[in-house]
Coordinates of N, CA and C and ligand atoms in Angstrom, one line a residue:
X1 N -48.9 74.8 -15.1 CA -48.7 74.4 -16.6 C -50.4 74.9 -17.2
X2 N -50.1 75.1 -18.4 CA -51.4 75.3 -18.7 C -52.1 74.0 -19.5
X3 N -53.5 74.0 -19.4 CA -54.0 72.6 -19.8 C -54.1 73.0 -21.2
X4 N -54.1 71.7 -22.0 CA -54.1 71.9 -23.6 C -55.8 72.0 -23.9
X5 N -56.1 72.3 -25.2 CA -57.5 72.3 -25.5 C -57.6 72.2 -27.1
X6 N -58.2 71.4 -27.6 CA -58.6 71.1 -28.8 C -60.3 71.4 -29.1
X7 N -60.6 72.2 -30.0 CA -62.0 72.6 -30.3 C -62.2 72.3 -31.7
X8 N -63.2 71.9 -32.0 CA -63.8 71.6 -33.5 C -64.6 72.7 -33.8
X9 N -64.3 73.3 -34.8 CA -65.6 74.4 -35.3 C -66.3 73.6 -36.8
X10 N -67.6 73.3 -36.4 CA -68.2 72.5 -37.4 C -68.6 73.6 -38.4
X11 N -68.4 74.9 -38.1 CA -69.0 75.8 -39.2 C -70.5 75.4 -39.6
X12 N -71.0 75.7 -40.9 CA -72.3 75.2 -41.2 C -72.5 74.1 -42.2
X13 N -72.0 73.0 -41.3 CA -72.0 71.7 -42.0 C -73.0 70.9 -41.2
X14 N -73.3 69.7 -42.0 CA -73.8 68.5 -41.3 C -75.5 68.4 -41.2
X15 N -75.9 67.5 -40.5 CA -77.6 67.3 -40.5 C -77.6 67.1 -39.1
X16 N -78.7 67.0 -38.5 CA -79.0 66.7 -37.1 C -78.4 65.3 -37.1
X17 N -78.8 64.1 -37.9 CA -78.4 62.8 -37.7 C -76.9 62.4 -38.0
X18 N -76.1 63.5 -38.6 CA -74.8 63.4 -38.7 C -73.9 63.9 -37.7
X19 N -74.7 64.8 -37.1 CA -73.9 65.6 -35.8 C -74.1 64.6 -34.8
X20 N -75.1 64.1 -34.6 CA -75.2 62.8 -33.4 C -74.2 62.0 -33.7
X21 N -74.2 61.4 -35.0 CA -73.0 60.4 -35.2 C -71.7 60.9 -35.0
X22 N -71.4 62.0 -35.3 CA -69.9 62.8 -35.2 C -69.7 62.9 -33.7
X23 N -70.8 63.3 -33.0 CA -70.4 63.4 -31.4 C -70.2 62.2 -30.8
X24 N -71.1 61.0 -31.3 CA -70.9 59.9 -30.7 C -69.5 59.3 -30.8
X25 N -69.2 59.4 -32.4 CA -67.8 58.9 -32.7 C -66.5 59.6 -31.7
X26 N -66.8 60.9 -31.6 CA -65.6 61.7 -30.8 C -65.6 61.0 -29.3
X27 N -66.7 60.9 -28.8 CA -67.0 60.5 -27.2 C -66.3 59.2 -27.2
X28 N -66.6 58.2 -28.1 CA -66.2 57.0 -27.9 C -64.5 56.9 -27.9
X29 N -64.1 57.9 -28.6 CA -62.6 57.8 -29.1 C -61.7 58.8 -27.9
X30 N -62.5 59.2 -26.9 CA -61.5 60.3 -26.1 C -60.4 59.7 -25.2
X31 N -60.6 58.1 -25.0 CA -59.7 57.6 -24.3 C -59.3 58.3 -23.0
X32 N -58.1 58.2 -22.6 CA -57.5 58.6 -21.3 C -56.9 60.1 -21.5
X33 N -56.8 60.5 -22.5 CA -56.1 61.9 -22.8 C -56.8 62.9 -21.8
X34 N -56.0 63.6 -21.1 CA -56.7 64.5 -20.1 C -56.7 65.9 -20.7
X35 N -56.2 66.2 -21.8 CA -56.5 67.5 -22.6 C -58.0 67.8 -22.5
X36 N -58.2 69.1 -22.7 CA -59.8 69.6 -22.6 C -60.1 69.7 -24.2
X37 N -61.3 69.1 -24.5 CA -61.9 69.1 -25.8 C -63.2 69.7 -25.9
X38 N -63.6 70.3 -27.2 CA -64.9 70.9 -27.2 C -65.2 70.8 -28.8
X39 N -66.6 70.7 -29.0 CA -67.1 71.1 -30.3 C -68.0 72.3 -30.5
X40 N -67.8 73.1 -31.3 CA -68.6 74.2 -31.5 C -69.6 73.9 -32.8
X41 N -71.1 73.8 -32.3 CA -71.9 73.0 -33.3 C -72.8 74.5 -33.9
X42 N -73.4 74.0 -34.8 CA -74.7 75.0 -35.2 C -75.7 74.9 -34.1
X43 N -76.1 76.3 -34.0 CA -77.1 76.2 -32.9 C -78.3 75.1 -32.9
X44 N -78.9 74.7 -34.0 CA -79.8 73.8 -34.1 C -79.5 72.5 -33.5
X45 N -78.4 72.1 -33.4 CA -77.8 71.0 -33.2 C -77.6 70.7 -31.6
X46 N -77.5 71.8 -31.0 CA -77.2 72.0 -29.7 C -77.7 71.1 -28.7
X47 N -79.2 70.9 -28.8 CA -79.9 70.2 -28.0 C -79.6 68.6 -28.2
X48 N -79.3 68.3 -29.4 CA -79.1 66.8 -29.7 C -77.7 66.5 -29.4
X49 N -76.8 67.2 -29.8 CA -75.4 67.2 -29.4 C -75.2 67.0 -27.9
X50 N -75.7 68.0 -27.2 CA -75.7 68.1 -25.9 C -76.3 67.0 -25.1
X51 N -77.2 66.2 -25.7 CA -77.6 65.0 -25.1 C -76.7 63.9 -25.1
X52 N -76.0 63.6 -26.2 CA -75.2 62.8 -26.5 C -73.8 62.7 -25.7
X53 N -73.3 64.0 -25.4 CA -72.0 64.3 -24.8 C -72.2 64.7 -23.4
X54 N -73.5 64.7 -22.7 CA -73.5 65.4 -21.5 C -72.8 64.6 -20.3
X55 N -72.4 63.3 -20.4 CA -71.6 62.6 -19.6 C -70.3 62.4 -19.8
X56 N -69.9 63.1 -20.7 CA -68.4 62.9 -21.2 C -67.6 64.2 -21.0
X57 N -66.2 64.0 -21.2 CA -65.6 65.3 -21.1 C -65.6 66.0 -22.4
X58 N -66.4 65.8 -23.2 CA -66.4 66.6 -24.6 C -67.4 67.8 -24.3
X59 N -66.8 68.9 -24.3 CA -67.7 70.1 -24.0 C -68.4 70.8 -25.0
X60 N -69.3 71.5 -24.8 CA -70.2 72.1 -26.1 C -70.0 73.2 -26.2
X61 N -69.8 73.8 -27.6 CA -69.8 75.3 -27.7 C -70.4 75.8 -29.0
X62 N -70.6 76.8 -29.2 CA -71.3 77.4 -30.3 C -70.3 78.4 -31.3
X63 N -70.9 78.9 -32.2 CA -69.7 79.5 -33.2 C -70.1 81.0 -33.3
X64 N -71.0 81.7 -32.4 CA -71.2 83.1 -32.2 C -72.2 83.2 -31.2
X65 N -72.2 84.5 -30.7 CA -73.4 84.8 -29.6 C -73.6 86.2 -29.9
X66 N -75.1 86.6 -29.6 CA -75.3 88.0 -29.8 C -74.9 89.0 -29.0
X67 N -74.7 90.0 -29.6 CA -73.7 91.3 -28.9 C -74.7 92.0 -27.8
X68 N -76.0 91.6 -27.6 CA -77.0 92.2 -26.8 C -77.5 91.2 -25.9
X69 N -78.2 91.4 -24.6 CA -78.6 90.4 -23.7 C -80.0 89.8 -24.1
X70 N -81.0 90.6 -24.6 CA -82.3 90.4 -25.2 C -82.9 91.2 -25.8
X71 N -84.0 91.2 -26.5 CA -84.7 91.8 -27.1 C -85.3 91.9 -28.5
X72 N -85.4 93.1 -29.2 CA -86.0 93.0 -30.4 C -84.6 92.9 -31.4
X73 N -84.2 91.6 -31.6 CA -83.0 91.5 -32.5 C -83.1 90.3 -33.3
X74 N -84.0 90.6 -34.3 CA -84.4 89.3 -34.9 C -83.0 88.3 -35.4
X75 N -83.4 87.1 -35.3 CA -82.6 86.0 -36.0 C -81.2 85.9 -34.8
X76 N -81.3 86.5 -33.8 CA -79.9 86.5 -33.0 C -80.2 85.4 -31.8
X77 N -79.4 85.0 -31.2 CA -79.3 84.0 -30.2 C -78.5 84.6 -29.1
X78 N -79.1 84.7 -27.9 CA -78.5 85.3 -26.8 C -77.7 84.4 -26.1
X79 N -76.7 84.9 -25.0 CA -75.9 83.9 -24.1 C -76.8 83.4 -23.1
X80 N -77.7 84.0 -22.7 CA -78.6 83.4 -21.8 C -79.5 82.1 -22.4
X81 N -79.7 82.3 -23.7 CA -80.6 81.0 -24.4 C -79.5 80.0 -24.3
X82 N -78.1 80.2 -24.6 CA -77.2 79.4 -24.9 C -76.8 78.6 -23.5
X83 N -76.9 79.4 -22.5 CA -76.7 78.7 -21.2 C -77.5 77.6 -20.7
X84 N -78.8 77.8 -21.1 CA -79.9 77.0 -20.9 C -79.5 75.6 -21.5
X85 N -78.7 75.6 -22.9 CA -78.4 74.3 -23.2 C -76.9 73.4 -22.8
X86 N -76.4 74.4 -21.8 CA -75.1 73.6 -21.4 C -74.2 74.2 -21.9
X87 N -74.0 75.2 -22.8 CA -73.0 75.6 -23.6 C -72.0 76.1 -22.6
X88 N -70.5 75.6 -23.0 CA -69.3 76.1 -22.4 C -68.7 77.1 -23.1
X89 N -68.5 76.9 -24.3 CA -67.6 77.9 -25.0 C -68.6 78.6 -26.3
X90 N -68.2 79.9 -26.8 CA -68.7 80.4 -27.7 C -67.3 81.3 -28.4
X91 N -67.4 81.0 -29.8 CA -66.3 81.5 -30.6 C -67.0 82.9 -30.7
X92 N -66.1 83.9 -30.6 CA -66.6 85.2 -30.8 C -65.4 86.0 -32.0
X93 N -65.9 86.7 -33.0 CA -64.8 87.2 -34.0 C -64.3 86.1 -35.0
X94 N -65.0 85.1 -35.2 CA -64.3 84.2 -36.2 C -64.1 85.0 -37.4
X95 N -63.0 84.7 -38.3 CA -62.8 85.7 -39.4 C -64.0 85.7 -40.2
X96 N -64.7 84.6 -40.5 CA -65.8 84.4 -41.4 C -66.9 85.2 -40.9
X97 N -67.0 85.4 -39.5 CA -68.0 86.4 -39.1 C -67.5 88.0 -39.5
X98 N -66.5 88.1 -39.3 CA -65.7 89.4 -39.5 C -65.9 89.8 -41.0
X99 N -65.5 88.8 -41.9 CA -65.6 89.2 -43.1 C -66.8 89.0 -43.8
X100 N -67.7 88.3 -43.6 CA -68.7 88.1 -44.3 C -70.2 88.7 -44.0
X101 N -70.0 88.7 -42.2 CA -71.2 89.3 -41.6 C -71.1 90.5 -40.8
X102 N -70.0 91.2 -41.2 CA -69.9 92.8 -40.7 C -69.4 92.8 -39.2
X103 N -69.0 91.6 -38.5 CA -68.7 91.7 -37.4 C -67.3 92.8 -37.3
X104 N -67.4 93.6 -36.3 CA -66.2 94.5 -36.1 C -65.7 94.3 -34.6
X105 N -64.2 94.8 -34.5 CA -63.7 94.7 -33.2 C -64.5 95.2 -32.0
X106 N -65.6 96.0 -32.4 CA -66.2 96.4 -31.1 C -67.5 95.5 -30.9
X107 N -68.1 95.3 -32.1 CA -69.2 94.1 -31.8 C -68.5 92.8 -31.3
X108 N -67.5 92.4 -31.7 CA -66.8 91.3 -31.0 C -66.6 91.4 -29.7
X109 N -66.1 92.6 -29.5 CA -66.2 92.9 -27.7 C -67.2 92.7 -26.9
X110 N -68.5 93.2 -27.5 CA -69.7 93.1 -26.8 C -70.2 91.6 -26.7
X111 N -69.7 90.8 -27.9 CA -70.1 89.4 -27.8 C -69.5 88.7 -26.6
X112 N -68.2 89.1 -26.7 CA -67.4 88.4 -25.6 C -67.7 88.7 -24.3
X113 N -68.2 89.9 -24.0 CA -68.6 90.4 -22.7 C -70.1 89.7 -22.3
X114 N -71.1 89.6 -23.5 CA -72.3 89.1 -23.4 C -72.0 87.4 -23.1
X115 N -71.0 86.7 -23.6 CA -70.9 85.2 -23.3 C -70.4 85.4 -21.6
X116 N -69.5 86.2 -21.4 CA -69.0 85.9 -20.0 C -70.1 86.2 -19.0
X117 N -70.9 87.1 -19.3 CA -72.0 87.4 -18.4 C -73.0 86.4 -17.9
X118 N -72.9 85.3 -19.0 CA -73.6 84.1 -18.7 C -72.6 82.7 -18.5
X119 N -71.4 83.0 -17.9 CA -70.5 82.1 -17.6 C -70.1 81.2 -18.8
X120 N -70.3 81.6 -20.1 CA -69.8 80.9 -21.2 C -68.5 81.4 -21.3
X121 N -67.4 80.8 -21.8 CA -66.1 80.9 -22.0 C -65.9 81.5 -23.4
X122 N -65.6 82.9 -23.7 CA -65.5 83.2 -25.1 C -64.2 83.1 -25.6
X123 N -64.2 82.5 -26.9 CA -63.0 82.0 -27.7 C -62.8 83.0 -28.7
X124 N -61.8 84.1 -28.3 CA -61.7 85.2 -29.2 C -60.9 84.8 -30.4
X125 N -61.4 84.8 -31.4 CA -60.6 84.7 -32.8 C -59.9 85.7 -33.4
X126 N -58.6 85.8 -33.7 CA -58.0 86.9 -34.2 C -57.1 86.3 -35.2
X127 N -56.6 87.4 -36.1 CA -55.7 87.1 -37.1 C -55.5 88.0 -38.4
X128 N -54.5 87.8 -39.1 CA -54.3 88.7 -40.1 C -54.6 88.1 -41.4
X129 N -54.9 89.1 -42.5 CA -55.2 88.5 -43.6 C -53.5 88.6 -44.5
X130 N -53.8 87.8 -45.7 CA -52.4 87.5 -46.4 C -51.9 88.9 -46.7
X131 N -52.7 90.0 -47.0 CA -52.2 91.4 -47.4 C -51.6 92.0 -46.1
X132 N -52.2 92.0 -45.0 CA -51.7 92.3 -44.0 C -50.4 91.7 -43.4
X133 N -50.3 90.6 -43.8 CA -49.1 89.7 -43.2 C -47.9 90.1 -44.0
X134 N -48.2 90.5 -45.5 CA -47.2 90.8 -46.6 C -46.8 92.5 -46.1
X135 N -47.6 93.2 -45.5 CA -47.2 94.5 -45.2 C -46.8 94.7 -43.6
X136 N -46.3 93.4 -43.2 CA -45.9 93.4 -41.9 C -46.8 93.9 -40.8
X137 N -48.0 93.8 -40.9 CA -49.0 94.3 -39.9 C -49.7 93.4 -38.9
X138 N -49.2 92.0 -39.0 CA -49.6 90.9 -38.2 C -49.9 91.4 -36.9
X139 N -48.7 91.8 -36.2 CA -48.8 92.1 -34.9 C -49.7 93.4 -34.6
X140 N -49.6 94.4 -35.3 CA -50.7 95.4 -35.3 C -52.1 95.1 -35.3
X141 N -52.2 94.2 -36.3 CA -54.0 93.6 -36.3 C -54.1 92.8 -35.0
X142 N -53.4 92.0 -34.7 CA -53.8 91.2 -33.6 C -53.7 92.0 -32.2
X143 N -53.0 92.9 -32.0 CA -53.0 94.0 -31.0 C -54.3 94.6 -31.0
X144 N -54.9 95.3 -32.0 CA -55.8 96.1 -32.2 C -57.2 95.3 -31.8
X145 N -57.2 93.8 -32.1 CA -58.3 92.9 -32.1 C -58.3 92.8 -30.6
X146 N -57.3 92.5 -30.0 CA -57.2 92.1 -28.5 C -57.7 93.6 -27.6
X147 N -57.1 94.6 -28.0 CA -57.3 95.9 -27.3 C -58.8 96.3 -27.3
X148 N -59.4 95.9 -28.4 CA -60.8 96.2 -28.5 C -61.7 95.6 -27.3
X149 N -61.4 94.4 -27.1 CA -62.0 93.6 -26.0 C -61.5 94.1 -24.5
X150 N -60.0 94.6 -24.5 CA -59.9 94.9 -23.2 C -60.5 96.2 -22.8
X151 N -60.7 97.2 -23.7 CA -61.2 98.5 -23.6 C -62.5 98.3 -23.1
X152 N -63.2 97.4 -23.4 CA -64.8 97.0 -23.1 C -64.6 96.2 -21.7
X153 N -64.0 95.2 -21.7 CA -64.1 94.5 -20.5 C -63.0 94.7 -19.4
X154 N -61.9 95.1 -19.8 CA -60.6 95.3 -18.7 C -59.8 93.9 -18.9
X155 N -58.6 93.9 -18.7 CA -57.8 92.7 -18.8 C -58.3 91.5 -18.0
X156 N -58.8 91.9 -16.8 CA -59.3 90.6 -16.0 C -60.2 90.0 -16.7
X157 N -60.9 90.3 -17.6 CA -61.8 89.4 -18.3 C -61.2 88.3 -18.9
X158 N -59.9 88.4 -19.1 CA -59.2 87.3 -19.9 C -58.7 86.2 -18.9
X159 N -59.0 86.5 -17.7 CA -59.0 85.3 -16.8 C -59.9 84.0 -17.1
X160 N -61.0 84.1 -18.0 CA -62.0 83.1 -18.2 C -62.2 83.2 -19.8
X161 N -61.2 83.3 -20.5 CA -61.1 83.3 -21.9 C -60.3 82.6 -22.6
X162 N -60.3 82.3 -23.8 CA -59.4 81.6 -24.6 C -59.1 82.4 -25.8
X163 N -58.0 82.5 -26.4 CA -57.6 83.2 -27.5 C -57.2 82.1 -28.7
X164 N -57.9 82.4 -30.2 CA -57.5 81.4 -30.8 C -56.8 82.4 -32.1
X165 N -55.6 82.1 -32.4 CA -54.9 82.8 -33.6 C -55.2 82.0 -34.7
X166 N -56.0 82.6 -35.8 CA -56.1 82.3 -37.0 C -56.0 83.0 -38.2
X167 N -54.8 82.6 -38.8 CA -54.4 83.5 -39.9 C -55.4 83.5 -40.9
X168 N -56.2 84.5 -41.4 CA -57.0 84.3 -42.5 C -56.4 83.6 -43.6
X169 N -55.5 83.9 -44.2 CA -54.9 82.9 -45.2 C -54.7 81.7 -45.0
X170 N -54.7 81.1 -43.7 CA -54.6 79.6 -43.6 C -56.0 78.9 -43.4
X171 N -57.1 79.6 -43.5 CA -58.3 79.0 -42.8 C -58.8 78.5 -44.3
X172 N -59.1 77.1 -44.2 CA -59.8 76.4 -45.3 C -58.9 76.3 -46.7
X173 N -57.6 76.8 -46.6 CA -56.9 77.0 -48.0 C -56.0 75.6 -47.9
X174 N -55.9 75.0 -46.9 CA -54.9 74.1 -47.0 C -53.6 74.4 -46.8
X175 N -53.2 76.0 -46.5 CA -52.0 76.4 -46.3 C -51.9 76.6 -44.8
X176 N -51.0 75.9 -44.2 CA -50.9 76.0 -42.6 C -49.8 77.0 -42.4
X177 N -49.9 77.6 -41.5 CA -48.7 78.2 -40.9 C -47.7 77.5 -40.7
X178 N -46.5 77.8 -40.8 CA -45.3 76.9 -40.2 C -45.4 77.0 -38.9
X179 N -44.8 75.8 -38.1 CA -44.7 75.8 -36.8 C -44.2 77.1 -36.0
X180 N -43.0 77.5 -36.7 CA -42.4 78.8 -36.3 C -43.1 79.9 -36.6
X181 N -43.8 79.9 -37.8 CA -44.7 81.3 -38.1 C -45.6 81.3 -37.0
X182 N -46.3 80.3 -36.7 CA -47.6 80.3 -35.9 C -46.7 80.5 -34.4
X183 N -46.0 79.8 -33.9 CA -45.2 80.2 -32.5 C -44.7 81.5 -32.5
X184 N -44.4 82.2 -33.5 CA -44.1 83.7 -33.5 C -45.0 84.7 -33.0
X185 N -46.2 84.1 -33.5 CA -47.6 85.0 -33.5 C -48.0 84.7 -31.9
X186 N -47.9 83.6 -31.6 CA -48.5 83.2 -30.4 C -47.7 83.7 -29.2
X187 N -46.2 83.7 -29.4 CA -45.3 84.4 -28.6 C -45.6 86.0 -28.4
X188 N -45.8 86.3 -29.4 CA -46.2 87.9 -29.7 C -47.5 88.2 -28.4
X189 N -48.4 87.4 -29.0 CA -49.8 87.5 -28.2 C -49.6 87.4 -26.7
X190 N -48.8 86.3 -26.4 CA -48.7 86.2 -25.0 C -47.9 87.3 -24.4
X191 N -46.9 87.8 -25.0 CA -46.2 88.9 -24.5 C -47.0 90.4 -24.4
X192 N -47.8 90.5 -25.3 CA -48.6 91.5 -25.2 C -49.4 91.5 -24.1
X193 N -50.0 90.4 -23.9 CA -51.1 90.2 -22.6 C -50.2 90.4 -21.5
X194 N -48.8 89.7 -21.4 CA -47.9 90.0 -20.1 C -47.7 91.2 -20.0
X195 N -47.6 92.1 -21.0 CA -47.3 93.6 -20.5 C -48.5 94.3 -19.7
X196 N -49.7 93.7 -19.6 CA -50.8 94.2 -18.9 C -51.0 93.4 -17.9
X197 N -50.8 92.0 -18.1 CA -50.9 91.2 -16.7 C -50.2 89.8 -16.9
X198 N -49.4 89.7 -15.9 CA -48.3 88.6 -16.3 C -49.0 87.3 -15.9
X199 N -49.7 87.2 -14.8 CA -50.5 86.0 -14.4 C -51.5 85.7 -15.3
X200 N -52.1 86.4 -16.0 CA -53.2 85.8 -17.0 C -52.4 85.7 -18.2
X201 N -51.3 86.0 -18.6 CA -50.5 85.7 -19.9 C -49.9 84.0 -19.7
X202 N -49.5 84.0 -18.3 CA -49.1 82.6 -18.2 C -50.2 81.7 -18.5
X203 N -51.4 82.0 -17.8 CA -52.2 80.9 -17.9 C -53.2 80.8 -19.1
X204 N -53.3 81.9 -19.9 CA -54.4 82.1 -21.0 C -53.9 80.9 -22.1
X205 N -54.8 80.0 -22.3 CA -54.8 79.3 -23.4 C -54.7 79.9 -24.9
X206 N -53.8 79.7 -25.6 CA -53.8 80.2 -26.9 C -53.8 79.1 -28.1
X207 N -54.8 79.0 -28.8 CA -55.1 77.8 -29.7 C -54.5 78.4 -31.2
X208 N -54.2 77.6 -32.2 CA -53.9 77.7 -33.5 C -55.2 77.1 -34.2
X209 N -55.4 78.0 -35.1 CA -56.5 77.5 -36.2 C -56.0 78.0 -37.6
X210 N -56.4 77.0 -38.5 CA -56.0 77.3 -39.8 C -55.4 76.4 -40.5
X211 N -56.2 75.3 -41.3 CA -55.8 74.1 -42.1 C -54.9 73.3 -41.0
X212 N -55.3 73.0 -39.8 CA -54.7 72.1 -39.0 C -55.0 70.7 -39.2
X213 N -54.4 69.9 -39.3 CA -54.9 68.5 -39.8 C -54.1 67.5 -38.9
X214 N -54.2 66.1 -39.1 CA -53.6 65.2 -38.3 C -52.0 65.1 -38.4
X215 N -51.7 65.6 -39.9 CA -50.3 65.4 -40.0 C -49.4 66.6 -39.6
X216 N -50.1 67.5 -39.3 CA -49.4 68.6 -38.8 C -49.7 69.3 -37.5
X217 N -50.4 68.6 -36.7 CA -51.1 69.1 -35.4 C -49.7 68.8 -34.5
X218 N -49.1 67.8 -34.6 CA -48.0 67.6 -33.5 C -47.0 68.6 -33.4
X219 N -46.6 69.1 -34.7 CA -45.5 70.1 -34.6 C -46.1 71.1 -34.1
X220 N -47.2 71.7 -34.5 CA -47.9 72.9 -34.1 C -48.0 72.8 -32.4
X221 N -48.6 71.7 -31.9 CA -48.8 71.7 -30.7 C -47.5 71.6 -29.7
X222 N -46.4 71.2 -30.3 CA -45.1 71.1 -29.7 C -44.5 72.6 -29.4
X223 N -44.9 73.8 -30.2 CA -44.4 74.8 -29.9 C -44.9 75.4 -28.5
X224 N -43.9 76.1 -27.6 CA -44.1 76.4 -26.5 C -45.3 77.4 -26.0
X225 N -45.7 78.2 -26.9 CA -46.9 79.1 -26.8 C -48.3 78.3 -27.4
X226 N -48.1 77.4 -28.0 CA -49.5 76.9 -28.9 C -49.8 75.9 -27.7
X227 N -51.1 76.2 -27.5 CA -51.9 75.3 -26.4 C -52.9 74.5 -26.8
X228 N -53.1 74.5 -28.2 CA -54.0 73.6 -28.8 C -54.5 74.0 -30.2
X229 N -55.5 73.5 -30.4 CA -56.0 74.0 -31.8 C -57.6 74.2 -32.0
X230 N -57.9 75.1 -32.9 CA -59.3 75.3 -33.4 C -59.3 74.9 -34.7
X231 N -60.2 73.8 -34.9 CA -60.0 72.8 -35.9 C -61.3 73.0 -36.9
X232 N -61.3 73.5 -38.1 CA -62.4 73.5 -38.9 C -62.7 72.2 -39.8
X233 N -62.3 71.9 -41.0 CA -62.5 71.0 -41.8 C -62.2 69.9 -41.2
X234 N -61.1 69.3 -40.6 CA -60.6 68.1 -39.9 C -61.3 68.0 -38.8
X235 N -62.4 68.6 -38.4 CA -63.0 68.1 -37.2 C -64.6 67.8 -37.5
X236 N -64.7 67.6 -38.9 CA -65.9 67.2 -39.1 C -66.0 65.5 -39.6
X237 N -64.5 64.9 -39.3 CA -64.6 63.5 -39.3 C -64.1 63.1 -38.1
X238 N -64.5 62.3 -37.2 CA -64.3 61.8 -35.7 C -62.9 61.4 -36.0
X239 N -62.4 60.5 -36.7 CA -61.3 60.0 -36.6 C -60.1 61.1 -36.7
X240 N -60.5 61.9 -37.7 CA -59.1 62.9 -37.9 C -59.2 63.8 -36.9
X241 N -60.4 64.4 -36.2 CA -60.5 65.2 -35.2 C -59.6 64.6 -34.0
X242 N -60.0 63.1 -33.8 CA -59.5 62.6 -32.5 C -57.9 62.5 -32.7
X243 N -57.5 61.8 -34.1 CA -56.0 62.0 -34.3 C -55.4 63.4 -33.8
X244 N -55.8 64.5 -34.2 CA -55.4 65.8 -33.8 C -55.3 65.9 -32.3
X245 N -56.5 65.5 -31.5 CA -56.8 65.6 -30.1 C -55.6 64.8 -29.6
X246 N -55.3 63.7 -30.0 CA -54.3 62.8 -29.4 C -53.0 63.0 -29.7
X247 N -52.6 63.9 -30.7 CA -51.2 64.4 -30.9 C -51.0 65.3 -29.9
X248 N -51.8 65.8 -29.1 CA -51.5 67.0 -28.0 C -50.6 66.4 -27.0
Ligands
13P1 P1 -59.8 75.0 -41.1 O1 -59.2 73.9 -40.1 O2 -60.9 74.4 -42.1 O3 -58.9 75.6 -42.1 O4 -60.7 76.0 -40.4 C1 -60.0 76.7 -39.4 C2 -61.0 77.7 -38.7 O5 -61.6 78.3 -39.4 C3 -61.5 76.9 -37.5 O6 -62.3 78.1 -36.8

């Protein structure tokens, strides 16, 4: 059986003080739920949040990682640096990075590879735009996004990776994919991986992201190929994030 995983993506929100309060609130409400849980925080809050959660089951993550190991790359943060802070997960290829900051399938693959080189689990974010969905290109788009990584790292790299399916049209819009719409793509992704390696396909966690909220999480998480969620807006409030976590 695959373990479930719920990840909060705080994006560019909060202050140091609010991040400390939020992480304290989450830790306090973890209860006996054995599902995995993590928060992807802004880099500058890694130390503060890391200190709060260090003895808890709440894992630390970030929202991006450099595509190079070190050197003259002003403004970038390397996987080695993140490792020093006990960072367990790094999102790579979030649609906001792809659409606003020029991330390409190739640079995302390099970020994925850099994270793994430092034992950070990459959470590869993939998904189609509304236009691509309307043109029936959803499967082609996610296939290409996955292939770009496999071409660089090989399929075995997915032994220690997570995939997050985030339809771009559902991110921050309040429009969630229906349980069936999400399941259809998750199943496709798992089958696509299975064609390359059945063992990896059976064990890889595939998360859903895009306007997941306390009131729709249960239905999504009940789908056979949805192993948890990548939560944006609703992860900024401890109570709503915990409600989502406990609906797994
Ligand atoms: P929302 O949950 O705010 O739609 O964001 C989803 C997301 O982008 C998580 O990475």
